[in-house]
CSV table of N, CA and C in Angstrom, one decimal:
chain,number,residue,atom,x,y,z
A,289,MET,N,83.2,-116.2,-17.6
A,289,MET,CA,83.9,-117.6,-17.3
A,289,MET,C,83.3,-118.6,-18.4
A,290,THR,N,84.2,-119.1,-19.2
A,290,THR,CA,83.6,-120.2,-20.2
A,290,THR,C,84.5,-121.3,-20.1
A,291,TYR,N,83.9,-122.4,-20.0
A,291,TYR,CA,84.6,-123.7,-20.3
A,291,TYR,C,84.2,-124.2,-21.3
A,292,SER,N,85.2,-124.8,-22.0
A,292,SER,CA,85.0,-125.8,-23.4
A,292,SER,C,84.6,-127.0,-23.2
A,293,LEU,N,83.4,-127.5,-23.5
A,293,LEU,CA,83.0,-129.0,-23.2
A,293,LEU,C,84.0,-129.9,-24.2
A,294,THR,N,84.2,-129.4,-25.2
A,294,THR,CA,85.1,-130.3,-26.1
A,294,THR,C,86.4,-130.7,-25.5
A,295,LYS,N,87.2,-129.4,-25.0
A,295,LYS,CA,88.4,-129.6,-24.4
A,295,LYS,C,88.4,-130.5,-23.4
A,296,LEU,N,87.3,-130.2,-22.4
A,296,LEU,CA,87.2,-131.2,-21.1
A,296,LEU,C,86.9,-132.8,-21.6
A,297,HIS,N,86.2,-133.0,-22.7
A,297,HIS,CA,86.1,-134.2,-23.3
A,297,HIS,C,87.3,-134.8,-23.8
A,298,GLU,N,88.0,-134.2,-24.3
A,298,GLU,CA,89.4,-134.6,-24.9
A,298,GLU,C,90.3,-135.1,-23.9
A,299,THR,N,90.5,-133.9,-22.8
A,299,THR,CA,91.1,-134.2,-21.7
A,299,THR,C,91.0,-135.5,-20.9
A,300,LEU,N,89.4,-135.8,-20.5
A,300,LEU,CA,89.0,-136.9,-20.2
A,300,LEU,C,89.4,-138.1,-20.7
A,301,LYS,N,89.0,-138.0,-21.9
A,301,LYS,CA,89.1,-139.4,-23.0
A,301,LYS,C,90.6,-139.7,-23.1
A,302,ASN,N,91.6,-138.8,-23.2
A,302,ASN,CA,93.0,-139.0,-22.9
A,302,ASN,C,93.4,-139.7,-21.8
A,303,TYR,N,92.8,-139.3,-20.6
A,303,TYR,CA,93.2,-139.7,-19.4
A,303,TYR,C,92.7,-141.3,-19.1
A,304,GLY,N,91.5,-141.4,-19.6
A,304,GLY,CA,90.7,-142.7,-19.6
A,304,GLY,C,91.7,-143.6,-20.6
A,305,ASP,N,92.1,-143.3,-21.6
A,305,ASP,CA,92.8,-144.0,-22.6
A,305,ASP,C,94.1,-144.4,-22.1
A,306,THR,N,95.0,-143.6,-21.1
A,306,THR,CA,96.3,-143.9,-20.5
A,306,THR,C,96.1,-144.5,-19.1
A,307,CYS,N,95.0,-144.8,-18.6
A,307,CYS,CA,95.2,-145.5,-17.3
A,307,CYS,C,94.6,-146.9,-17.5
A,308,GLU,N,94.4,-147.5,-16.3
A,308,GLU,CA,93.7,-148.9,-16.4
A,308,GLU,C,92.4,-148.6,-16.1
A,309,PRO,N,91.4,-149.4,-16.8
A,309,PRO,CA,90.1,-149.2,-16.5
A,309,PRO,C,89.5,-148.6,-15.2
A,310,LEU,N,89.9,-149.6,-14.2
A,310,LEU,CA,89.6,-149.5,-12.9
A,310,LEU,C,89.8,-148.1,-12.2
A,311,VAL,N,91.1,-147.8,-12.6
A,311,VAL,CA,91.8,-146.4,-12.0
A,311,VAL,C,91.0,-145.2,-12.8
A,312,ALA,N,90.8,-145.5,-14.2
A,312,ALA,CA,90.0,-144.4,-14.7
A,312,ALA,C,88.6,-144.0,-14.4
A,313,LEU,N,88.0,-145.2,-13.8
A,313,LEU,CA,86.5,-145.2,-13.4
A,313,LEU,C,86.5,-144.7,-12.0
A,314,LYS,N,87.5,-144.9,-11.2
A,314,LYS,CA,87.4,-144.3,-10.0
A,314,LYS,C,87.8,-142.6,-10.0
A,315,GLN,N,88.8,-142.3,-11.0
A,315,GLN,CA,89.3,-141.0,-11.0
A,315,GLN,C,87.9,-140.2,-11.6
A,316,LEU,N,87.4,-140.8,-12.7
A,316,LEU,CA,86.2,-140.2,-13.3
A,316,LEU,C,85.0,-140.1,-12.3
A,317,ASP,N,84.7,-141.0,-11.4
A,317,ASP,CA,83.8,-140.9,-10.4
A,317,ASP,C,84.0,-139.9,-9.5
A,318,GLN,N,85.3,-139.6,-9.1
A,318,GLN,CA,85.6,-138.6,-8.3
A,318,GLN,C,85.2,-137.1,-8.6
A,319,ILE,N,85.6,-137.0,-10.0
A,319,ILE,CA,85.6,-135.9,-10.8
A,319,ILE,C,84.0,-135.5,-11.0
A,320,ASP,N,83.1,-136.6,-11.2
A,320,ASP,CA,81.7,-136.3,-11.2
A,320,ASP,C,81.1,-136.0,-10.0
A,321,TYR,N,81.5,-136.6,-8.9
A,321,TYR,CA,81.2,-136.0,-7.6
A,321,TYR,C,81.6,-134.6,-7.5
A,322,GLU,N,82.8,-134.3,-7.8
A,322,GLU,CA,83.2,-132.8,-7.2
A,322,GLU,C,82.4,-131.9,-8.3
A,323,ILE,N,82.1,-132.1,-9.5
A,323,ILE,CA,81.3,-131.2,-10.3
A,323,ILE,C,80.0,-131.4,-9.8
A,324,ARG,N,79.4,-132.2,-9.5
A,324,ARG,CA,77.8,-132.2,-8.7
A,324,ARG,C,77.9,-131.1,-7.6
A,325,GLN,N,78.9,-131.4,-6.7
A,325,GLN,CA,78.9,-130.6,-5.4
A,325,GLN,C,79.2,-129.1,-6.0
A,326,GLN,N,79.8,-128.9,-7.2
A,326,GLN,CA,80.1,-127.4,-7.6
A,326,GLN,C,78.6,-126.9,-8.0
A,327,LEU,N,77.8,-127.9,-8.7
A,327,LEU,CA,76.6,-127.5,-9.4
A,327,LEU,C,75.6,-127.2,-8.4
A,328,LYS,N,75.7,-128.0,-7.2
A,328,LYS,CA,74.7,-127.7,-6.0
A,328,LYS,C,75.1,-126.2,-5.6
A,329,LEU,N,76.3,-125.9,-5.5
A,329,LEU,CA,76.7,-124.7,-4.7
A,329,LEU,C,76.2,-123.5,-5.6
A,330,THR,N,76.7,-123.7,-7.0
A,330,THR,CA,76.5,-122.6,-7.8
A,330,THR,C,74.7,-122.3,-8.1
A,331,SER,N,74.1,-123.6,-8.0
A,331,SER,CA,72.6,-123.2,-8.2
A,331,SER,C,71.9,-122.5,-6.9
A,332,TYR,N,72.5,-122.9,-5.8
A,332,TYR,CA,72.3,-122.2,-4.5
A,332,TYR,C,72.4,-120.7,-4.6
A,333,MET,N,73.9,-120.4,-4.9
A,333,MET,CA,74.1,-119.0,-5.0
A,333,MET,C,73.4,-118.3,-6.1
A,334,ARG,N,73.1,-119.0,-7.3
A,334,ARG,CA,72.3,-118.3,-8.2
A,334,ARG,C,71.0,-118.0,-7.9
A,335,ARG,N,70.1,-118.9,-7.1
A,335,ARG,CA,68.9,-118.6,-6.5
A,335,ARG,C,68.9,-117.3,-5.5
A,336,HIS,N,69.9,-117.3,-4.7
A,336,HIS,CA,70.0,-116.1,-3.8
A,336,HIS,C,70.4,-115.2,-4.4
A,337,ALA,N,71.0,-115.0,-5.6
A,337,ALA,CA,71.2,-113.8,-6.4
A,337,ALA,C,70.0,-113.4,-6.9
A,338,LEU,N,69.3,-114.2,-7.6
A,338,LEU,CA,68.1,-114.0,-8.0
A,338,LEU,C,67.0,-113.3,-7.1
A,339,LEU,N,67.0,-113.8,-6.1
A,339,LEU,CA,66.3,-113.3,-5.0
A,339,LEU,C,66.5,-111.8,-4.7
A,340,ASP,N,67.8,-111.5,-4.6
A,340,ASP,CA,68.3,-110.2,-4.0
A,340,ASP,C,68.1,-109.3,-5.4
A,341,ALA,N,68.2,-109.7,-6.6
A,341,ALA,CA,67.9,-108.8,-7.7
A,341,ALA,C,66.4,-108.8,-7.8
A,342,VAL,N,65.6,-109.7,-7.4
A,342,VAL,CA,64.1,-109.4,-7.3
A,342,VAL,C,63.8,-108.2,-6.4
A,343,TYR,N,64.4,-108.6,-5.1
A,343,TYR,CA,64.1,-107.3,-4.1
A,343,TYR,C,64.5,-106.1,-4.5
A,344,ALA,N,65.7,-106.0,-5.2
A,344,ALA,CA,66.3,-104.7,-5.6
A,344,ALA,C,65.3,-104.0,-6.7
A,345,GLU,N,65.0,-104.8,-7.7
A,345,GLU,CA,64.3,-104.4,-8.9
A,345,GLU,C,62.6,-104.3,-8.5
A,346,GLY,N,62.2,-105.1,-7.8
A,346,GLY,CA,60.8,-105.4,-7.4
A,346,GLY,C,59.8,-105.9,-8.8
A,347,ASN,N,60.6,-106.4,-9.6
A,347,ASN,CA,59.7,-107.3,-10.7
A,347,ASN,C,60.4,-108.6,-11.0
A,348,GLN,N,59.6,-109.4,-10.4
A,348,GLN,CA,60.0,-110.8,-10.5
A,348,GLN,C,60.2,-111.2,-11.9
A,349,ALA,N,59.2,-111.2,-12.9
A,349,ALA,CA,59.1,-111.6,-14.2
A,349,ALA,C,60.3,-110.9,-15.0
A,350,ARG,N,60.5,-109.7,-14.7
A,350,ARG,CA,61.6,-108.9,-15.5
A,350,ARG,C,62.8,-109.5,-15.3
A,351,VAL,N,63.2,-109.6,-14.0
A,351,VAL,CA,64.5,-110.0,-13.6
A,351,VAL,C,64.7,-111.5,-14.1
A,352,GLY,N,63.6,-112.3,-14.1
A,352,GLY,CA,63.9,-113.7,-14.7
A,352,GLY,C,64.3,-113.6,-16.3
A,353,ARG,N,63.5,-112.7,-16.8
A,353,ARG,CA,63.7,-112.6,-18.3
A,353,ARG,C,65.2,-112.1,-18.6
A,354,GLU,N,65.7,-111.4,-17.8
A,354,GLU,CA,67.0,-110.9,-18.0
A,354,GLU,C,68.0,-112.0,-18.2
A,355,ILE,N,67.7,-113.2,-17.5
A,355,ILE,CA,68.7,-114.4,-17.7
A,355,ILE,C,68.0,-115.4,-18.4
A,356,GLY,N,66.8,-115.1,-19.0
A,356,GLY,CA,66.1,-116.2,-19.7
A,356,GLY,C,65.3,-117.2,-19.1
A,357,LEU,N,64.8,-117.1,-18.1
A,357,LEU,CA,63.9,-117.8,-17.4
A,357,LEU,C,62.5,-117.5,-17.5
A,358,SER,N,61.7,-118.6,-17.3
A,358,SER,CA,60.0,-118.1,-17.7
A,358,SER,C,59.6,-117.8,-16.3
A,359,ARG,N,58.4,-117.1,-16.4
A,359,ARG,CA,58.1,-116.6,-15.1
A,359,ARG,C,57.7,-117.6,-14.1
A,360,GLN,N,57.2,-119.0,-14.4
A,360,GLN,CA,57.1,-120.0,-13.7
A,360,GLN,C,58.5,-120.3,-13.1
A,361,ARG,N,59.3,-120.4,-13.5
A,361,ARG,CA,60.8,-121.2,-13.0
A,361,ARG,C,61.5,-120.0,-12.1
A,362,THR,N,61.4,-118.6,-12.6
A,362,THR,CA,61.7,-117.6,-11.7
A,362,THR,C,60.9,-117.6,-10.5
A,363,HIS,N,59.4,-117.9,-10.5
A,363,HIS,CA,58.7,-117.9,-9.4
A,363,HIS,C,59.1,-119.0,-8.3
A,364,ASP,N,59.6,-120.5,-8.9
A,364,ASP,CA,59.9,-121.3,-8.2
A,364,ASP,C,61.2,-121.1,-7.6
A,365,MET,N,62.3,-120.6,-8.2
A,365,MET,CA,63.5,-120.3,-7.7
A,365,MET,C,63.5,-119.2,-6.7
A,366,VAL,N,62.7,-118.2,-6.7
A,366,VAL,CA,62.5,-117.2,-5.8
A,366,VAL,C,62.0,-117.8,-4.5
A,367,GLU,N,60.9,-118.7,-4.6
A,367,GLU,CA,60.3,-119.4,-3.4
A,367,GLU,C,61.2,-120.3,-2.8
A,368,ARG,N,62.1,-121.0,-3.7
A,368,ARG,CA,63.1,-121.7,-2.5
A,368,ARG,C,64.0,-121.0,-2.2
A,369,ALA,N,64.5,-119.9,-2.7
A,369,ALA,CA,65.4,-118.9,-2.1
A,369,ALA,C,64.8,-118.4,-0.7
A,370,GLN,N,63.6,-118.0,-0.7
A,370,GLN,CA,63.1,-117.3,0.4
A,370,GLN,C,62.9,-118.5,1.5
A,371,PHE,N,62.4,-119.7,1.2
A,371,PHE,CA,62.3,-120.8,2.1
A,371,PHE,C,63.6,-121.0,2.8
A,372,GLU,N,64.7,-121.1,1.9
A,372,GLU,CA,66.2,-121.5,2.4
A,372,GLU,C,66.6,-120.1,3.3
A,373,ARG,N,66.3,-119.0,2.9
A,373,ARG,CA,66.6,-118.0,3.9
A,373,ARG,C,65.8,-117.8,5.4
A,374,LEU,N,64.7,-118.1,5.1
A,374,LEU,CA,63.7,-118.2,6.3
A,374,LEU,C,64.1,-119.2,7.3
A,375,HIS,N,64.8,-120.4,6.7
A,375,HIS,CA,65.0,-121.5,7.5
A,375,HIS,C,66.6,-121.5,7.6
A,376,LYS,N,67.3,-120.7,7.3
A,376,LYS,CA,68.6,-120.5,7.5
A,376,LYS,C,69.5,-121.7,6.9
A,377,VAL,N,69.0,-122.1,5.8
A,377,VAL,CA,69.7,-123.1,5.1
A,377,VAL,C,71.0,-122.8,4.7
A,378,GLU,N,72.1,-123.3,4.9
A,378,GLU,CA,73.4,-122.9,4.6
A,378,GLU,C,73.8,-123.4,3.3
A,379,PRO,N,74.7,-122.9,2.5
A,379,PRO,CA,75.1,-123.4,1.3
A,379,PRO,C,75.7,-124.6,1.3
A,380,PRO,N,75.5,-125.4,0.5
A,380,PRO,CA,76.1,-126.8,0.2
A,380,PRO,C,77.6,-126.7,0.0
A,381,LEU,N,78.3,-127.1,1.0
A,381,LEU,CA,79.7,-126.9,0.9
A,381,LEU,C,80.5,-128.3,0.7
A,382,GLY,N,79.7,-129.3,0.8
A,382,GLY,CA,80.2,-130.7,0.9
A,382,GLY,C,80.8,-131.3,2.1
A,383,GLU,N,81.2,-132.4,2.1
A,383,GLU,CA,81.3,-133.2,3.5
A,383,GLU,C,82.6,-132.5,3.9
A,384,GLU,N,83.3,-132.1,3.3
A,384,GLU,CA,84.9,-131.5,4.0
A,384,GLU,C,84.7,-130.3,4.7
A,385,ALA,N,83.3,-129.6,4.3
A,385,ALA,CA,83.2,-128.3,5.2
A,385,ALA,C,82.6,-128.6,6.6
A,386,VAL,N,82.2,-129.9,6.8
A,386,VAL,CA,81.4,-130.2,8.0
A,386,VAL,C,82.2,-130.3,9.0
């Protein structure tokens, strides 16, 4: 999946240019909130996929290199995923999922 930032920028700019400023601000604020929620979820899922790959491969540094992470960053992500699993932290699904 690839998303074009240029296309997104053009779409949002056109939207902002055709609406009242306060309406555009509220809509952009809502879009920003939703993107941040998606980022939290994808980060959570990425950490747990990394942990699964480390368990399967047995070599944390090599798995991290496959996706361009430093050894330290890989270690930090694996530790956080282990903590989340140990403490049964649920994926961040936002307020509507509660």
